[in-house]
Amino acid sequence: MNDKILHKMTLIFLAFILLVPVMQAKAQEEEVTVNVSTLKVRSGPGLTYDTIGAVTKNEKLAVIGRENDWLHIKFGNTTGWVANWYTTSETVEMTNKQVVSKVNRLNVRTEPSTSSATIGQINEGNQFIAYKSEGEWVEIDFQGQKGWVNQSYITLIEQPSAEVKPAPAPTPSKEKLFVVSVDVLNVRAKADLSSKKIGQVEKGEQFEILSTDHNWVQVQLENGKKGWLYSFYGRFTDVDESPPSTDSNGTITVLYNGTNLRSDSATNSNVVKRADAGESYVVLESINDWYKVALADQSTAYVASWVVSPSSSTKGMNENIPEKEVESDRKKGTLNGLSIVIDAGHGGNDRGTTGALGTDEKGITLLTAELLSSKLQAAGANVIMTRESDQYVDLRKRVSIGHQVSADAFISLHYDAVENSSVRGFTSYYMHGYQKELAQYVHDGLADMISLKDRGTQPGNYLVLRENKQKAVLVELGYLSNPTEERNVTTPKFREQATHGIYNGIINYFDSQLD
């Protein structure tokens, strides 16, 4: 009898020991809690996907991925997608994890919020140690300090080695450098776009950073003068960069887990290998929108250029092609080679309008702008934001940003208000004849996606349109002075629909230029 009891106790003890790693793994897995009575589970990340089931209030969901405002979850024996705005999440510590940026100029912020200050930017393919996640944000080691990046624009991967070491602090021999990314960049006397211009620098020039002020870096020029450069038009590096080697085609770095490496340069060819984010391959040849790469077993494969980050030497493989010829290769449905300025209305001490229920316009214009930015970047656009936090930016400065980058489109986002609380709907404005077509396309895209009253496309004497030499549109996305409409337009669901509509309008506009 005692032997049987001892045998059972031994089995229970062994089972407990075996379950501990599983319990620990689950403790580290991100979970969210449903905060509405019933939440639909969909087959994909959007309201247009089919409903495959539902979950109920206070139910815990295991998150395995994210896309914009949608969560990829475990759902029974399969997976599904739920809207993030109907869930709440807790801070989850991370071990042996790295993040890989999927986009260029991804903001690193001081806090997990779009209203917090930007401490720097990272480019696609850059990798950083991850500390923890909080909702849709991940804390990383950024050049010796901690910062936050949005999960929509990164891929999480395992640390390549078992030992996790924080990035070393900069040493005097390897100062942080700023590398100019545009053809010509003005040097200002102060960290302000309206400040006196004291010189110009050119693409590829590198400078030691003397100090920073929000989105500005102070540098010393060859003539000894000190001035300020706008950091949107460059990138940061820790070492002096040598010119690309002429005897190598360079490398590419995979940006997404499960990326297909194929037998030929076509999406319908056989998959020979699946690669994860962070893996790098030597490029043998560039063929249209594909890279031919060398595999470890000496065989070759092809990978699409839009799912990888090329090294500087790889980018130089096609530099002998005339610029206009490269632009003409843009395919329908993409925005490759185009620069688009997104103007989040108001900011700082300019609150914009305040809704009947207390919503500040400046807050939701920024949220809308950031979501639109992610969609345009995913289509290949070079996106420049006139503001990236809760800061005041003069209207003329906003226009000058578009002029400085020769923007192909300038999109100004606003929410409306009038004394009459019954007025409702959305409106798209233009000022000059060369802006009208873009405004109409953007408006049509919105009309297809949102259910607000359509107030049409109209001329509007706004400074960001009147003084703008670029093709521009100012969109009023509903009336905050109407309590019912305010409740609607301030939801993540509406922002998802509205930004998708604007995105479609921009795509359709530039596609029409190729006809």
PDB file of N, CA and C in Angstrom, residues 132-210:
ATOM      1  N   LYS A 132      10.367  44.734 -22.716  1.00  0.00           N
ATOM      2  CA  LYS A 132       9.006  44.378 -22.314  1.00  0.00           C
ATOM      3  C   LYS A 132       8.017  44.978 -23.296  1.00  0.00           C
ATOM      4  N   SER A 133       6.787  44.498 -23.234  1.00  0.00           N
ATOM      5  CA  SER A 133       5.723  45.052 -24.063  1.00  0.00           C
ATOM      6  C   SER A 133       4.627  45.598 -23.171  1.00  0.00           C
ATOM      7  N   GLU A 134       3.967  46.620 -23.669  1.00  0.00           N
ATOM      8  CA  GLU A 134       2.837  47.216 -22.958  1.00  0.00           C
ATOM      9  C   GLU A 134       1.803  47.601 -24.000  1.00  0.00           C
ATOM     10  N   GLY A 135       0.767  46.787 -24.106  1.00  0.00           N
ATOM     11  CA  GLY A 135      -0.222  47.016 -25.159  1.00  0.00           C
ATOM     12  C   GLY A 135       0.412  46.855 -26.527  1.00  0.00           C
ATOM     13  N   GLU A 136       0.298  47.891 -27.367  1.00  0.00           N
ATOM     14  CA  GLU A 136       0.848  47.821 -28.712  1.00  0.00           C
ATOM     15  C   GLU A 136       2.266  48.383 -28.806  1.00  0.00           C
ATOM     16  N   TRP A 137       2.930  48.557 -27.644  1.00  0.00           N
ATOM     17  CA  TRP A 137       4.262  49.141 -27.613  1.00  0.00           C
ATOM     18  C   TRP A 137       5.281  48.165 -27.043  1.00  0.00           C
ATOM     19  N   VAL A 138       6.530  48.304 -27.495  1.00  0.00           N
ATOM     20  CA  VAL A 138       7.631  47.482 -26.987  1.00  0.00           C
ATOM     21  C   VAL A 138       8.765  48.408 -26.546  1.00  0.00           C
ATOM     22  N   GLU A 139       9.309  48.133 -25.361  1.00  0.00           N
ATOM     23  CA  GLU A 139      10.446  48.901 -24.857  1.00  0.00           C
ATOM     24  C   GLU A 139      11.735  48.269 -25.351  1.00  0.00           C
ATOM     25  N   ILE A 140      12.659  49.093 -25.892  1.00  0.00           N
ATOM     26  CA  ILE A 140      13.902  48.591 -26.459  1.00  0.00           C
ATOM     27  C   ILE A 140      15.103  49.343 -25.878  1.00  0.00           C
ATOM     28  N   ASP A 141      16.291  48.760 -26.105  1.00  0.00           N
ATOM     29  CA  ASP A 141      17.539  49.445 -25.788  1.00  0.00           C
ATOM     30  C   ASP A 141      17.941  50.252 -27.014  1.00  0.00           C
ATOM     31  N   PHE A 142      17.857  51.570 -26.885  1.00  0.00           N
ATOM     32  CA  PHE A 142      18.159  52.451 -28.009  1.00  0.00           C
ATOM     33  C   PHE A 142      19.366  53.309 -27.676  1.00  0.00           C
ATOM     34  N   GLN A 143      20.527  52.902 -28.205  1.00  0.00           N
ATOM     35  CA  GLN A 143      21.770  53.658 -28.036  1.00  0.00           C
ATOM     36  C   GLN A 143      22.044  53.994 -26.571  1.00  0.00           C
ATOM     37  N   GLY A 144      21.902  52.954 -25.715  1.00  0.00           N
ATOM     38  CA  GLY A 144      22.239  53.102 -24.317  1.00  0.00           C
ATOM     39  C   GLY A 144      21.125  53.608 -23.436  1.00  0.00           C
ATOM     40  N   GLN A 145      19.977  53.937 -24.001  1.00  0.00           N
ATOM     41  CA  GLN A 145      18.840  54.355 -23.186  1.00  0.00           C
ATOM     42  C   GLN A 145      17.589  53.591 -23.619  1.00  0.00           C
ATOM     43  N   LYS A 146      16.583  53.610 -22.759  1.00  0.00           N
ATOM     44  CA  LYS A 146      15.367  52.864 -23.057  1.00  0.00           C
ATOM     45  C   LYS A 146      14.366  53.742 -23.786  1.00  0.00           C
ATOM     46  N   GLY A 147      13.732  53.164 -24.792  1.00  0.00           N
ATOM     47  CA  GLY A 147      12.722  53.867 -25.560  1.00  0.00           C
ATOM     48  C   GLY A 147      11.638  52.909 -26.010  1.00  0.00           C
ATOM     49  N   TRP A 148      10.562  53.439 -26.570  1.00  0.00           N
ATOM     50  CA  TRP A 148       9.395  52.635 -26.957  1.00  0.00           C
ATOM     51  C   TRP A 148       9.127  52.749 -28.450  1.00  0.00           C
ATOM     52  N   VAL A 149       8.790  51.613 -29.085  1.00  0.00           N
ATOM     53  CA  VAL A 149       8.403  51.582 -30.496  1.00  0.00           C
ATOM     54  C   VAL A 149       7.073  50.864 -30.623  1.00  0.00           C
ATOM     55  N   ASN A 150       6.311  51.219 -31.654  1.00  0.00           N
ATOM     56  CA  ASN A 150       5.002  50.625 -31.863  1.00  0.00           C
ATOM     57  C   ASN A 150       5.127  49.270 -32.550  1.00  0.00           C
ATOM     58  N   GLN A 151       4.387  48.279 -32.035  1.00  0.00           N
ATOM     59  CA  GLN A 151       4.488  46.910 -32.557  1.00  0.00           C
ATOM     60  C   GLN A 151       4.019  46.779 -34.001  1.00  0.00           C
ATOM     61  N   SER A 152       3.248  47.751 -34.486  1.00  0.00           N
ATOM     62  CA  SER A 152       2.750  47.669 -35.862  1.00  0.00           C
ATOM     63  C   SER A 152       3.893  47.702 -36.874  1.00  0.00           C
ATOM     64  N   TYR A 153       5.036  48.270 -36.473  1.00  0.00           N
ATOM     65  CA  TYR A 153       6.113  48.512 -37.430  1.00  0.00           C
ATOM     66  C   TYR A 153       7.349  47.664 -37.167  1.00  0.00           C
ATOM     67  N   ILE A 154       7.239  46.636 -36.321  1.00  0.00           N
ATOM     68  CA  ILE A 154       8.402  45.812 -36.003  1.00  0.00           C
ATOM     69  C   ILE A 154       8.053  44.339 -36.093  1.00  0.00           C
ATOM     70  N   THR A 155       9.093  43.509 -36.117  1.00  0.00           N
ATOM     71  CA  THR A 155       8.945  42.061 -35.996  1.00  0.00           C
ATOM     72  C   THR A 155       9.753  41.619 -34.788  1.00  0.00           C
ATOM     73  N   LEU A 156       9.169  40.797 -33.934  1.00  0.00           N
ATOM     74  CA  LEU A 156       9.872  40.262 -32.771  1.00  0.00           C
ATOM     75  C   LEU A 156      10.562  38.961 -33.142  1.00  0.00           C
ATOM     76  N   ILE A 157      11.836  38.831 -32.773  1.00  0.00           N
ATOM     77  CA  ILE A 157      12.592  37.618 -33.063  1.00  0.00           C
ATOM     78  C   ILE A 157      13.336  37.178 -31.804  1.00  0.00           C
ATOM     79  N   GLU A 158      13.832  35.934 -31.810  1.00  0.00           N
ATOM     80  CA  GLU A 158      14.635  35.440 -30.702  1.00  0.00           C
ATOM     81  C   GLU A 158      16.035  36.028 -30.772  1.00  0.00           C
ATOM     82  N   GLN A 159      16.654  36.222 -29.597  1.00  0.00           N
ATOM     83  CA  GLN A 159      18.042  36.653 -29.562  1.00  0.00           C
ATOM     84  C   GLN A 159      18.911  35.594 -30.237  1.00  0.00           C
ATOM     85  N   PRO A 160      19.863  36.010 -31.081  1.00  0.00           N
ATOM     86  CA  PRO A 160      20.716  35.023 -31.753  1.00  0.00           C
ATOM     87  C   PRO A 160      21.598  34.236 -30.803  1.00  0.00           C
ATOM     88  N   SER A 161      21.919  34.766 -29.627  1.00  0.00           N
ATOM     89  CA  SER A 161      22.747  34.038 -28.669  1.00  0.00           C
ATOM     90  C   SER A 161      22.019  33.955 -27.342  1.00  0.00           C
ATOM     91  N   ALA A 162      22.445  33.014 -26.520  1.00  0.00           N
ATOM     92  CA  ALA A 162      21.773  32.787 -25.244  1.00  0.00           C
ATOM     93  C   ALA A 162      21.987  33.938 -24.277  1.00  0.00           C
ATOM     94  N   GLU A 163      23.141  34.592 -24.385  1.00  0.00           N
ATOM     95  CA  GLU A 163      23.467  35.659 -23.454  1.00  0.00           C
ATOM     96  C   GLU A 163      22.945  36.981 -23.970  1.00  0.00           C
ATOM     97  N   VAL A 164      22.160  37.659 -23.198  1.00  0.00           N
ATOM     98  CA  VAL A 164      21.592  38.947 -23.585  1.00  0.00           C
ATOM     99  C   VAL A 164      22.427  40.057 -22.968  1.00  0.00           C
ATOM    100  N   LYS A 165      23.005  40.893 -23.793  1.00  0.00           N
ATOM    101  CA  LYS A 165      23.814  41.997 -23.297  1.00  0.00           C
ATOM    102  C   LYS A 165      23.242  43.308 -23.810  1.00  0.00           C
ATOM    103  N   PRO A 166      23.087  44.291 -22.944  1.00  0.00           N
ATOM    104  CA  PRO A 166      22.617  45.596 -23.417  1.00  0.00           C
ATOM    105  C   PRO A 166      23.645  46.239 -24.323  1.00  0.00           C
ATOM    106  N   ALA A 167      23.160  47.117 -25.206  1.00  0.00           N
ATOM    107  CA  ALA A 167      24.072  47.799 -26.117  1.00  0.00           C
ATOM    108  C   ALA A 167      25.058  48.639 -25.323  1.00  0.00           C
ATOM    109  N   PRO A 168      26.357  48.602 -25.672  1.00  0.00           N
ATOM    110  CA  PRO A 168      27.350  49.375 -24.934  1.00  0.00           C
ATOM    111  C   PRO A 168      27.124  50.866 -25.108  1.00  0.00           C
ATOM    112  N   ALA A 169      27.482  51.627 -24.086  1.00  0.00           N
ATOM    113  CA  ALA A 169      27.376  53.080 -24.177  1.00  0.00           C
ATOM    114  C   ALA A 169      28.395  53.597 -25.173  1.00  0.00           C
ATOM    115  N   PRO A 170      28.101  54.685 -25.879  1.00  0.00           N
ATOM    116  CA  PRO A 170      29.044  55.232 -26.847  1.00  0.00           C
ATOM    117  C   PRO A 170      30.362  55.605 -26.185  1.00  0.00           C
ATOM    118  N   THR A 171      31.459  55.393 -26.888  1.00  0.00           N
ATOM    119  CA  THR A 171      32.780  55.742 -26.389  1.00  0.00           C
ATOM    120  C   THR A 171      33.316  56.903 -27.198  1.00  0.00           C
ATOM    121  N   PRO A 172      34.314  57.622 -26.665  1.00  0.00           N
ATOM    122  CA  PRO A 172      34.845  58.775 -27.389  1.00  0.00           C
ATOM    123  C   PRO A 172      35.362  58.434 -28.771  1.00  0.00           C
ATOM    124  N   SER A 173      35.831  57.189 -28.969  1.00  0.00           N
ATOM    125  CA  SER A 173      36.400  56.820 -30.264  1.00  0.00           C
ATOM    126  C   SER A 173      35.336  56.517 -31.304  1.00  0.00           C
ATOM    127  N   LYS A 174      34.085  56.262 -30.844  1.00  0.00           N
ATOM    128  CA  LYS A 174      32.999  55.957 -31.776  1.00  0.00           C
ATOM    129  C   LYS A 174      31.798  56.828 -31.432  1.00  0.00           C
ATOM    130  N   GLU A 175      31.858  58.097 -31.801  1.00  0.00           N
ATOM    131  CA  GLU A 175      30.770  59.010 -31.502  1.00  0.00           C
ATOM    132  C   GLU A 175      29.580  58.725 -32.397  1.00  0.00           C
ATOM    133  N   LYS A 176      28.394  59.036 -31.913  1.00  0.00           N
ATOM    134  CA  LYS A 176      27.180  58.896 -32.707  1.00  0.00           C
ATOM    135  C   LYS A 176      27.221  59.898 -33.854  1.00  0.00           C
ATOM    136  N   LEU A 177      26.921  59.407 -35.073  1.00  0.00           N
ATOM    137  CA  LEU A 177      26.991  60.259 -36.259  1.00  0.00           C
ATOM    138  C   LEU A 177      25.615  60.448 -36.867  1.00  0.00           C
ATOM    139  N   PHE A 178      25.451  61.551 -37.571  1.00  0.00           N
ATOM    140  CA  PHE A 178      24.246  61.823 -38.343  1.00  0.00           C
ATOM    141  C   PHE A 178      24.642  61.851 -39.816  1.00  0.00           C
ATOM    142  N   VAL A 179      23.932  61.054 -40.645  1.00  0.00           N
ATOM    143  CA  VAL A 179      24.233  60.940 -42.074  1.00  0.00           C
ATOM    144  C   VAL A 179      23.084  61.559 -42.860  1.00  0.00           C
ATOM    145  N   VAL A 180      23.387  62.514 -43.731  1.00  0.00           N
ATOM    146  CA  VAL A 180      22.371  63.211 -44.529  1.00  0.00           C
ATOM    147  C   VAL A 180      21.810  62.266 -45.589  1.00  0.00           C
ATOM    148  N   SER A 181      20.462  62.217 -45.715  1.00  0.00           N
ATOM    149  CA  SER A 181      19.807  61.286 -46.642  1.00  0.00           C
ATOM    150  C   SER A 181      19.181  61.966 -47.854  1.00  0.00           C
ATOM    151  N   VAL A 182      19.143  63.296 -47.880  1.00  0.00           N
ATOM    152  CA  VAL A 182      18.545  64.013 -49.017  1.00  0.00           C
ATOM    153  C   VAL A 182      19.642  64.720 -49.791  1.00  0.00           C
ATOM    154  N   ASP A 183      19.333  65.130 -51.025  1.00  0.00           N
ATOM    155  CA  ASP A 183      20.351  65.732 -51.892  1.00  0.00           C
ATOM    156  C   ASP A 183      20.971  66.977 -51.271  1.00  0.00           C
ATOM    157  N   VAL A 184      20.139  67.889 -50.781  1.00  0.00           N
ATOM    158  CA  VAL A 184      20.628  69.121 -50.147  1.00  0.00           C
ATOM    159  C   VAL A 184      19.793  69.386 -48.901  1.00  0.00           C
ATOM    160  N   LEU A 185      20.455  69.680 -47.785  1.00  0.00           N
ATOM    161  CA  LEU A 185      19.760  69.943 -46.530  1.00  0.00           C
ATOM    162  C   LEU A 185      20.277  71.252 -45.932  1.00  0.00           C
ATOM    163  N   ASN A 186      19.356  72.144 -45.572  1.00  0.00           N
ATOM    164  CA  ASN A 186      19.728  73.432 -44.995  1.00  0.00           C
ATOM    165  C   ASN A 186      20.233  73.272 -43.564  1.00  0.00           C
ATOM    166  N   VAL A 187      21.243  74.064 -43.230  1.00  0.00           N
ATOM    167  CA  VAL A 187      21.757  74.145 -41.862  1.00  0.00           C
ATOM    168  C   VAL A 187      21.209  75.437 -41.251  1.00  0.00           C
ATOM    169  N   ARG A 188      20.579  75.328 -40.098  1.00  0.00           N
ATOM    170  CA  ARG A 188      19.920  76.468 -39.471  1.00  0.00           C
ATOM    171  C   ARG A 188      20.693  76.948 -38.241  1.00  0.00           C
ATOM    172  N   ALA A 189      20.547  78.239 -37.938  1.00  0.00           N
ATOM    173  CA  ALA A 189      21.219  78.807 -36.765  1.00  0.00           C
ATOM    174  C   ALA A 189      20.590  78.299 -35.471  1.00  0.00           C
ATOM    175  N   LYS A 190      19.288  78.010 -35.502  1.00  0.00           N
ATOM    176  CA  LYS A 190      18.587  77.488 -34.346  1.00  0.00           C
ATOM    177  C   LYS A 190      17.762  76.265 -34.767  1.00  0.00           C
ATOM    178  N   ALA A 191      17.279  75.508 -33.798  1.00  0.00           N
ATOM    179  CA  ALA A 191      16.495  74.299 -34.064  1.00  0.00           C
ATOM    180  C   ALA A 191      15.066  74.668 -34.420  1.00  0.00           C
ATOM    181  N   ASP A 192      14.933  75.306 -35.578  1.00  0.00           N
ATOM    182  CA  ASP A 192      13.627  75.827 -35.993  1.00  0.00           C
ATOM    183  C   ASP A 192      13.666  76.035 -37.507  1.00  0.00           C
ATOM    184  N   LEU A 193      12.617  75.570 -38.201  1.00  0.00           N
ATOM    185  CA  LEU A 193      12.596  75.682 -39.663  1.00  0.00           C
ATOM    186  C   LEU A 193      12.525  77.125 -40.149  1.00  0.00           C
ATOM    187  N   SER A 194      12.103  78.052 -39.271  1.00  0.00           N
ATOM    188  CA  SER A 194      12.051  79.454 -39.669  1.00  0.00           C
ATOM    189  C   SER A 194      13.331  80.206 -39.306  1.00  0.00           C
ATOM    190  N   SER A 195      14.277  79.503 -38.684  1.00  0.00           N
ATOM    191  CA  SER A 195      15.530  80.135 -38.276  1.00  0.00           C
ATOM    192  C   SER A 195      16.408  80.443 -39.489  1.00  0.00           C
ATOM    193  N   LYS A 196      17.370  81.341 -39.312  1.00  0.00           N
ATOM    194  CA  LYS A 196      18.279  81.759 -40.377  1.00  0.00           C
ATOM    195  C   LYS A 196      19.079  80.579 -40.921  1.00  0.00           C
ATOM    196  N   LYS A 197      19.184  80.498 -42.249  1.00  0.00           N
ATOM    197  CA  LYS A 197      19.981  79.450 -42.897  1.00  0.00           C
ATOM    198  C   LYS A 197      21.445  79.890 -42.904  1.00  0.00           C
ATOM    199  N   ILE A 198      22.327  79.062 -42.352  1.00  0.00           N
ATOM    200  CA  ILE A 198      23.755  79.421 -42.281  1.00  0.00           C
ATOM    201  C   ILE A 198      24.624  78.551 -43.184  1.00  0.00           C
ATOM    202  N   GLY A 199      24.000  77.637 -43.925  1.00  0.00           N
ATOM    203  CA  GLY A 199      24.771  76.799 -44.832  1.00  0.00           C
ATOM    204  C   GLY A 199      23.942  75.657 -45.362  1.00  0.00           C
ATOM    205  N   GLN A 200      24.569  74.800 -46.165  1.00  0.00           N
ATOM    206  CA  GLN A 200      23.905  73.625 -46.709  1.00  0.00           C
ATOM    207  C   GLN A 200      24.864  72.439 -46.671  1.00  0.00           C
ATOM    208  N   VAL A 201      24.299  71.239 -46.523  1.00  0.00           N
ATOM    209  CA  VAL A 201      25.091  70.010 -46.583  1.00  0.00           C
ATOM    210  C   VAL A 201      24.457  69.094 -47.617  1.00  0.00           C
ATOM    211  N   GLU A 202      25.218  68.104 -48.073  1.00  0.00           N
ATOM    212  CA  GLU A 202      24.758  67.257 -49.167  1.00  0.00           C
ATOM    213  C   GLU A 202      24.606  65.797 -48.738  1.00  0.00           C
ATOM    214  N   LYS A 203      23.919  65.061 -49.587  1.00  0.00           N
ATOM    215  CA  LYS A 203      23.624  63.651 -49.316  1.00  0.00           C
ATOM    216  C   LYS A 203      24.907  62.858 -49.072  1.00  0.00           C
ATOM    217  N   GLY A 204      24.900  62.028 -48.028  1.00  0.00           N
ATOM    218  CA  GLY A 204      26.037  61.188 -47.708  1.00  0.00           C
ATOM    219  C   GLY A 204      27.016  61.798 -46.725  1.00  0.00           C
ATOM    220  N   GLU A 205      26.951  63.118 -46.513  1.00  0.00           N
ATOM    221  CA  GLU A 205      27.860  63.745 -45.550  1.00  0.00           C
ATOM    222  C   GLU A 205      27.518  63.280 -44.133  1.00  0.00           C
ATOM    223  N   GLN A 206      28.576  63.115 -43.312  1.00  0.00           N
ATOM    224  CA  GLN A 206      28.426  62.614 -41.958  1.00  0.00           C
ATOM    225  C   GLN A 206      28.930  63.644 -40.957  1.00  0.00           C
ATOM    226  N   PHE A 207      28.232  63.733 -39.819  1.00  0.00           N
ATOM    227  CA  PHE A 207      28.600  64.717 -38.809  1.00  0.00           C
ATOM    228  C   PHE A 207      28.475  64.115 -37.414  1.00  0.00           C
ATOM    229  N   GLU A 208      29.430  64.454 -36.547  1.00  0.00           N
ATOM    230  CA  GLU A 208      29.298  64.114 -35.138  1.00  0.00           C
ATOM    231  C   GLU A 208      28.183  64.969 -34.536  1.00  0.00           C
ATOM    232  N   ILE A 209      27.376  64.362 -33.687  1.00  0.00           N
ATOM    233  CA  ILE A 209      26.249  65.063 -33.080  1.00  0.00           C
ATOM    234  C   ILE A 209      26.713  65.729 -31.793  1.00  0.00           C
ATOM    235  N   LEU A 210      26.600  67.041 -31.752  1.00  0.00           N
ATOM    236  CA  LEU A 210      27.012  67.803 -30.575  1.00  0.00           C
ATOM    237  C   LEU A 210      25.925  67.828 -29.516  1.00  0.00           C
TER     238      LEU A 210
END
